[in-house]
Coordinates of C-alpha atoms in Angstrom, one line a residue:
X1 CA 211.1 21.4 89.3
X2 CA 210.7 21.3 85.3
X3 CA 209.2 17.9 85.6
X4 CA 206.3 19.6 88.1
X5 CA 205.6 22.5 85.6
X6 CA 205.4 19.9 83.2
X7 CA 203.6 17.7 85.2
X8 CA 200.9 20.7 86.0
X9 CA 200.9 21.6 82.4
X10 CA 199.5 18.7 81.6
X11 CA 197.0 18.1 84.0
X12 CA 195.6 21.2 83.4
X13 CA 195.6 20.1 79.8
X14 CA 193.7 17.3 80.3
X15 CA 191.5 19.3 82.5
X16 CA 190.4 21.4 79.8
X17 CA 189.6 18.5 77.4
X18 CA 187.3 16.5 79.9
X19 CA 185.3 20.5 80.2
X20 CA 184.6 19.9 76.4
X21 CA 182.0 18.2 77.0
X22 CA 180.0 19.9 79.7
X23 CA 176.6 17.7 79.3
X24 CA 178.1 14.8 80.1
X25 CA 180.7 16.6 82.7
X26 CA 177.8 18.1 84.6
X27 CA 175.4 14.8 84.5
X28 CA 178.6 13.0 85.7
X29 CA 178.7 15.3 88.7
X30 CA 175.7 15.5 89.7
X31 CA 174.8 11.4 89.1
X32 CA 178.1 11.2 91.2
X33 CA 177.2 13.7 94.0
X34 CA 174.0 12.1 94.4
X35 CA 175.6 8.9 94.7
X36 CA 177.9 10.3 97.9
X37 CA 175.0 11.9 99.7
X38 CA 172.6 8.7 99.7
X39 CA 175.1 6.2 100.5
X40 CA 175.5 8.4 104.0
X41 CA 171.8 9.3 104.0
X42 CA 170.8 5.3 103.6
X43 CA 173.4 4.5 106.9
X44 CA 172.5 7.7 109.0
X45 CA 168.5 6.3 108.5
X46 CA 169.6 2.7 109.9
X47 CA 171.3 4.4 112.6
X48 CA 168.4 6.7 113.4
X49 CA 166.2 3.8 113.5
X50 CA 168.1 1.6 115.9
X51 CA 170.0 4.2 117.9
X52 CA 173.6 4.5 118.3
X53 CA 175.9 0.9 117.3
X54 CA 178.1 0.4 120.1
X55 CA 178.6 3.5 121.5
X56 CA 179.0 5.3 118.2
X57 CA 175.9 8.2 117.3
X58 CA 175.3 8.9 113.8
X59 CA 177.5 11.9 114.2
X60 CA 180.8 10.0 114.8
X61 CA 179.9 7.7 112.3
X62 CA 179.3 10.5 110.0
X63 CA 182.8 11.7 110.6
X64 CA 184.4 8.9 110.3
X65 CA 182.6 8.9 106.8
X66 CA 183.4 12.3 106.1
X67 CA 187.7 12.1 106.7
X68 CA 187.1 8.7 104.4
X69 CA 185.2 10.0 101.6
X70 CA 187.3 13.1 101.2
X71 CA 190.2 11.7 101.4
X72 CA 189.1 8.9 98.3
X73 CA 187.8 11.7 96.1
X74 CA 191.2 14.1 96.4
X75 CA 192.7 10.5 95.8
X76 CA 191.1 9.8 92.8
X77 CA 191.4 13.3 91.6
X78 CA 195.1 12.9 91.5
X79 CA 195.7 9.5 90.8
X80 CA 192.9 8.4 88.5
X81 CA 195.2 6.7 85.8
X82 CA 196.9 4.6 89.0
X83 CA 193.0 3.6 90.3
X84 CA 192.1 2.7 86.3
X85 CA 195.9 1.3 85.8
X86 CA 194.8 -1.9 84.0
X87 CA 194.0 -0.5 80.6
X88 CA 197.8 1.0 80.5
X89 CA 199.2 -2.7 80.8
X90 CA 196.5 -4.5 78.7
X91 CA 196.4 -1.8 75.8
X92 CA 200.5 -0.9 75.4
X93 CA 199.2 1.9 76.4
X94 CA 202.2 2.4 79.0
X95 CA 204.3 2.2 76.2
X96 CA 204.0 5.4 75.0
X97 CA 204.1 6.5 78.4
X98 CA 208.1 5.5 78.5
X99 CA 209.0 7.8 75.6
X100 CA 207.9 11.0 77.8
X101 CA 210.9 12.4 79.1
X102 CA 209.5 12.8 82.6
X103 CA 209.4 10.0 85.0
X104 CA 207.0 7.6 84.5
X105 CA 205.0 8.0 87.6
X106 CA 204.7 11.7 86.8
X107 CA 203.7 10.4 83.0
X108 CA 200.5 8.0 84.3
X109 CA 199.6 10.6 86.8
X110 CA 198.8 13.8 84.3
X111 CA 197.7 11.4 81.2
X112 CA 194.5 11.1 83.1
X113 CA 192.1 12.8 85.2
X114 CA 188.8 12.7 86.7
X115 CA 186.7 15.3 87.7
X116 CA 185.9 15.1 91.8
X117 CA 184.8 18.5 92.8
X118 CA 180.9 17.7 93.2
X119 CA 181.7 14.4 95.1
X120 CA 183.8 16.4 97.5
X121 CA 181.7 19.4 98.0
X122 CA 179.2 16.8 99.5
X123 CA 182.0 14.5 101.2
X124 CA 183.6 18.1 102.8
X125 CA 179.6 18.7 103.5
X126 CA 178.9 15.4 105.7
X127 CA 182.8 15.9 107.1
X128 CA 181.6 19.9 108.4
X129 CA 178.0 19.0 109.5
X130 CA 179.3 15.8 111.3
X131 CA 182.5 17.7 112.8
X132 CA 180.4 20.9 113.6
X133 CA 177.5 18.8 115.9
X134 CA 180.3 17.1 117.7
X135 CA 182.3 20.8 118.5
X136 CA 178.8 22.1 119.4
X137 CA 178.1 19.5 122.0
X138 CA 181.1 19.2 123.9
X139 CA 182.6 15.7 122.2
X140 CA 185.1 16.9 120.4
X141 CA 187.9 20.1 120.7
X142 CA 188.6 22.8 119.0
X143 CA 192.1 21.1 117.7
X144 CA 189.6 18.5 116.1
X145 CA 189.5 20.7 112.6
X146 CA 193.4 21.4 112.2
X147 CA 194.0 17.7 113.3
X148 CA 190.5 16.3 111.0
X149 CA 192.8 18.8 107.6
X150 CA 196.2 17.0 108.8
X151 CA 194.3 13.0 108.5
X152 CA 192.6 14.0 105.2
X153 CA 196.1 14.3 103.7
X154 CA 197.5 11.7 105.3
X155 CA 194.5 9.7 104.6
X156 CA 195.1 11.0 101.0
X157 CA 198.7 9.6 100.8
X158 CA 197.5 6.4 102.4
X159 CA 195.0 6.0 100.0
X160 CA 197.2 6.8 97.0
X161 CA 199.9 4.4 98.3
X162 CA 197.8 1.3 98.3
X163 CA 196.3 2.7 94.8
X164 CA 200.1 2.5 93.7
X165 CA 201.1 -0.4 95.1
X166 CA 198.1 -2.6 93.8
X167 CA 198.9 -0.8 90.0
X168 CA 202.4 -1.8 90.3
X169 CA 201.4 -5.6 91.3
X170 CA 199.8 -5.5 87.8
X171 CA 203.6 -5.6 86.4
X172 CA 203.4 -8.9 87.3
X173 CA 199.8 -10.3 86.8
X174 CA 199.1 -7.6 84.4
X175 CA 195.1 -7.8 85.2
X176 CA 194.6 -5.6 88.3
X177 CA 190.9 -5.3 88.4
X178 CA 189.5 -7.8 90.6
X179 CA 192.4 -6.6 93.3
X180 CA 191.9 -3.3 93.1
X181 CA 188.2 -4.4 94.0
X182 CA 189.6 -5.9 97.0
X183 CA 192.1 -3.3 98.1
X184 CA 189.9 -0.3 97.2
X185 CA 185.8 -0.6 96.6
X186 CA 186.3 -3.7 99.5
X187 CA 188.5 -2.0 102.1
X188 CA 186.6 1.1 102.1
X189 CA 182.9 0.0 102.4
X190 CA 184.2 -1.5 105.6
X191 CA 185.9 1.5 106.7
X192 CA 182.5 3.8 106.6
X193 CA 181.9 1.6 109.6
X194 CA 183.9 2.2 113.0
X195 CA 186.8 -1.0 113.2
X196 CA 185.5 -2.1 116.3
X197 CA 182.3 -3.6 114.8
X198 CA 184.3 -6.2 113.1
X199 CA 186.1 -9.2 113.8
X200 CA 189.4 -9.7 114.7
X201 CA 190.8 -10.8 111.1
X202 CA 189.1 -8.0 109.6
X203 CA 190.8 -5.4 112.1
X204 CA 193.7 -6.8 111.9
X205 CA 193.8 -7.1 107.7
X206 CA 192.6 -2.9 108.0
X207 CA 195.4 -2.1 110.4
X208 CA 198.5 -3.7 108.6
X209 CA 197.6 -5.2 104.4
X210 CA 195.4 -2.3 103.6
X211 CA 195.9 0.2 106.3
X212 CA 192.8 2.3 105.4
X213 CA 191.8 1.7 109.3
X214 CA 194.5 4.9 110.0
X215 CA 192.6 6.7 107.2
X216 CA 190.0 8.1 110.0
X217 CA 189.4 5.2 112.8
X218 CA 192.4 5.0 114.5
X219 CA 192.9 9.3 114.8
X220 CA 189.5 9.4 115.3
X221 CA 189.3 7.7 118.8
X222 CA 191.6 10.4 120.1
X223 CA 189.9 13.9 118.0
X224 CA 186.6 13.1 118.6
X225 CA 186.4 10.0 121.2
X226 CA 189.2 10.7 123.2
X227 CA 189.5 7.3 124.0
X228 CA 193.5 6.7 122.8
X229 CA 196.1 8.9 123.1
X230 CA 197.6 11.5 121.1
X231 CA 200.5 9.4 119.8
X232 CA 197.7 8.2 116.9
X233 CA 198.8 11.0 115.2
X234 CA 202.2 10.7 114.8
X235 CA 201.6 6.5 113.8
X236 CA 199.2 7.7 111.3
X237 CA 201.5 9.8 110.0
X238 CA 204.2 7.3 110.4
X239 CA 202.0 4.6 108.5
X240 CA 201.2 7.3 105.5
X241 CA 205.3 7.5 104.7
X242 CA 205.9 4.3 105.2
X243 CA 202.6 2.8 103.1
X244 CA 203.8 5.1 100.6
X245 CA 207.5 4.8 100.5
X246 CA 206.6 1.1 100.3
X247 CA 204.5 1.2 96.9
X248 CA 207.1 3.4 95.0
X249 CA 209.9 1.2 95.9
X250 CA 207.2 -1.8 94.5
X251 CA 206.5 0.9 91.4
X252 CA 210.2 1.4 90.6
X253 CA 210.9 -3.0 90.7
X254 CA 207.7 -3.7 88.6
X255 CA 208.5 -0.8 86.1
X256 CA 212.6 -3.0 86.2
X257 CA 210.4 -6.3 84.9
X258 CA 207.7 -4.1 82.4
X259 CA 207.8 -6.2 79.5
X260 CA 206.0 -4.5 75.9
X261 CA 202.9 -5.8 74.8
X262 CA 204.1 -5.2 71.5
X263 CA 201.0 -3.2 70.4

């Protein structure tokens, strides 16, 4: 419990230094809010244009872009240092990580943070549109919005789990980059899109490597398509504890074989 006050402590510390600078906070924002909105605005135009992509309407793609995108940004508002992890090995950075007396993970977590809340005030605003067209027209249940907050977070912890795992691979290649462009920016451009569109390798690769496909496809064909049955719930939140019990027992043997960089 001490390690969580710390660990709160100093996220709010770092917090506070990142709102130094408000120019350059705001602009951030803003540049990054603008960013979410026209990446959906650009697909829901295509859409418009040639109608509705194998059965799925702009609104069910929206969703499915809505439970994705919210679930990256409160990601990426928690785990910022593991998305960025690279720097840490490269620079020694780590190293001074490992004299905190807090576990490490808890040390990485709060020595870095990013500011998300404009990118998910416009994620949470494509999620509620998209979800509130689907309740008004009969497609989806009222159980969609508790079962659409439950995914988020397990989306979340699915998210953050392949985040860890691919920063605790660095303990042995020590550059991370060019697969964390692979396991994040790759895996969820293709996962704005439903799974179905794609071939089987690529289904396959979404469902099981990188299971970002449980993020919001697979609970999505039984909350708003009603196409599977309930038990998608439970397997997603199956695959969330297992994806991230997984990456901290990789975390805990890679932090075993860290080696100093000596700077």
């Amino acid at each position: 419990m001490n390690w969580l006050r710390i660990s709160w402590l100093l996220y709010k510390i770092n917090v506070r230094a990142r709102m130094q600078y408000r120019v350059s906070f705001l602009l951030t924002t803003l540049l990054a809010s603008v960013v979410t909105v026209a990446e959906f605005l650009g697909l829901a135009v295509v859409l418009h244009a040639f109608g509705a992509i194998r059965g799925w309407n702009v609104w069910e793609i929206g969703y499915l872009y809505g439970v994705l995108m919210t679930a990256k940004y409160l990601y990426r508002g928690v785990g910022s240092a593991v998305n960025n992890f690279e720097p840490y090995l490269v620079n020694g950075q780590l190293d001074q990580l490992l004299l905190r007396p807090m576990p490490l993970l808890l040390s990485v977590l709060t020595s870095r943070t990013r500011m998300v809340g404009g990118e998910l005030l416009q994620s949470l605003t494509v999620l509620g549109v998209c979800l509130g067209k689907l309740l008004g027209d009969g497609t989806a249940g009222w159980s969609a919005i508790p079962l659409t907050l439950l995914i988020v977070c397990t989306g979340t912890v699915i998210m953050f789990a392949v985040g860890l795992a691919t920063a605790a691979v660095g303990f042995w290649t020590t550059r991370t980059e060019d697969l964390s462009v692979l396991t994040d920016n790759a895996s969820t451009t293709a996962s704005q899109l439903p799974l179905s569109l794609f071939p089987d390798w690529l289904r396959t690769l979404l469902l099981t490597v990188v299971p970002f496909g449980f993020i919001n496809y697979v609970p999505a064909m039984f909350i708003i398509r009603s196409e599977w049955g309930w038990w998608t719930i439970p397997a997603t939140g199956a695959v969330a504890a297992m994806s991230l019990g997984a990456a901290l027992a990789l975390w805990r043997v890679g932090v075993r074989r860290y080696q100093s960089t000596g700077t």
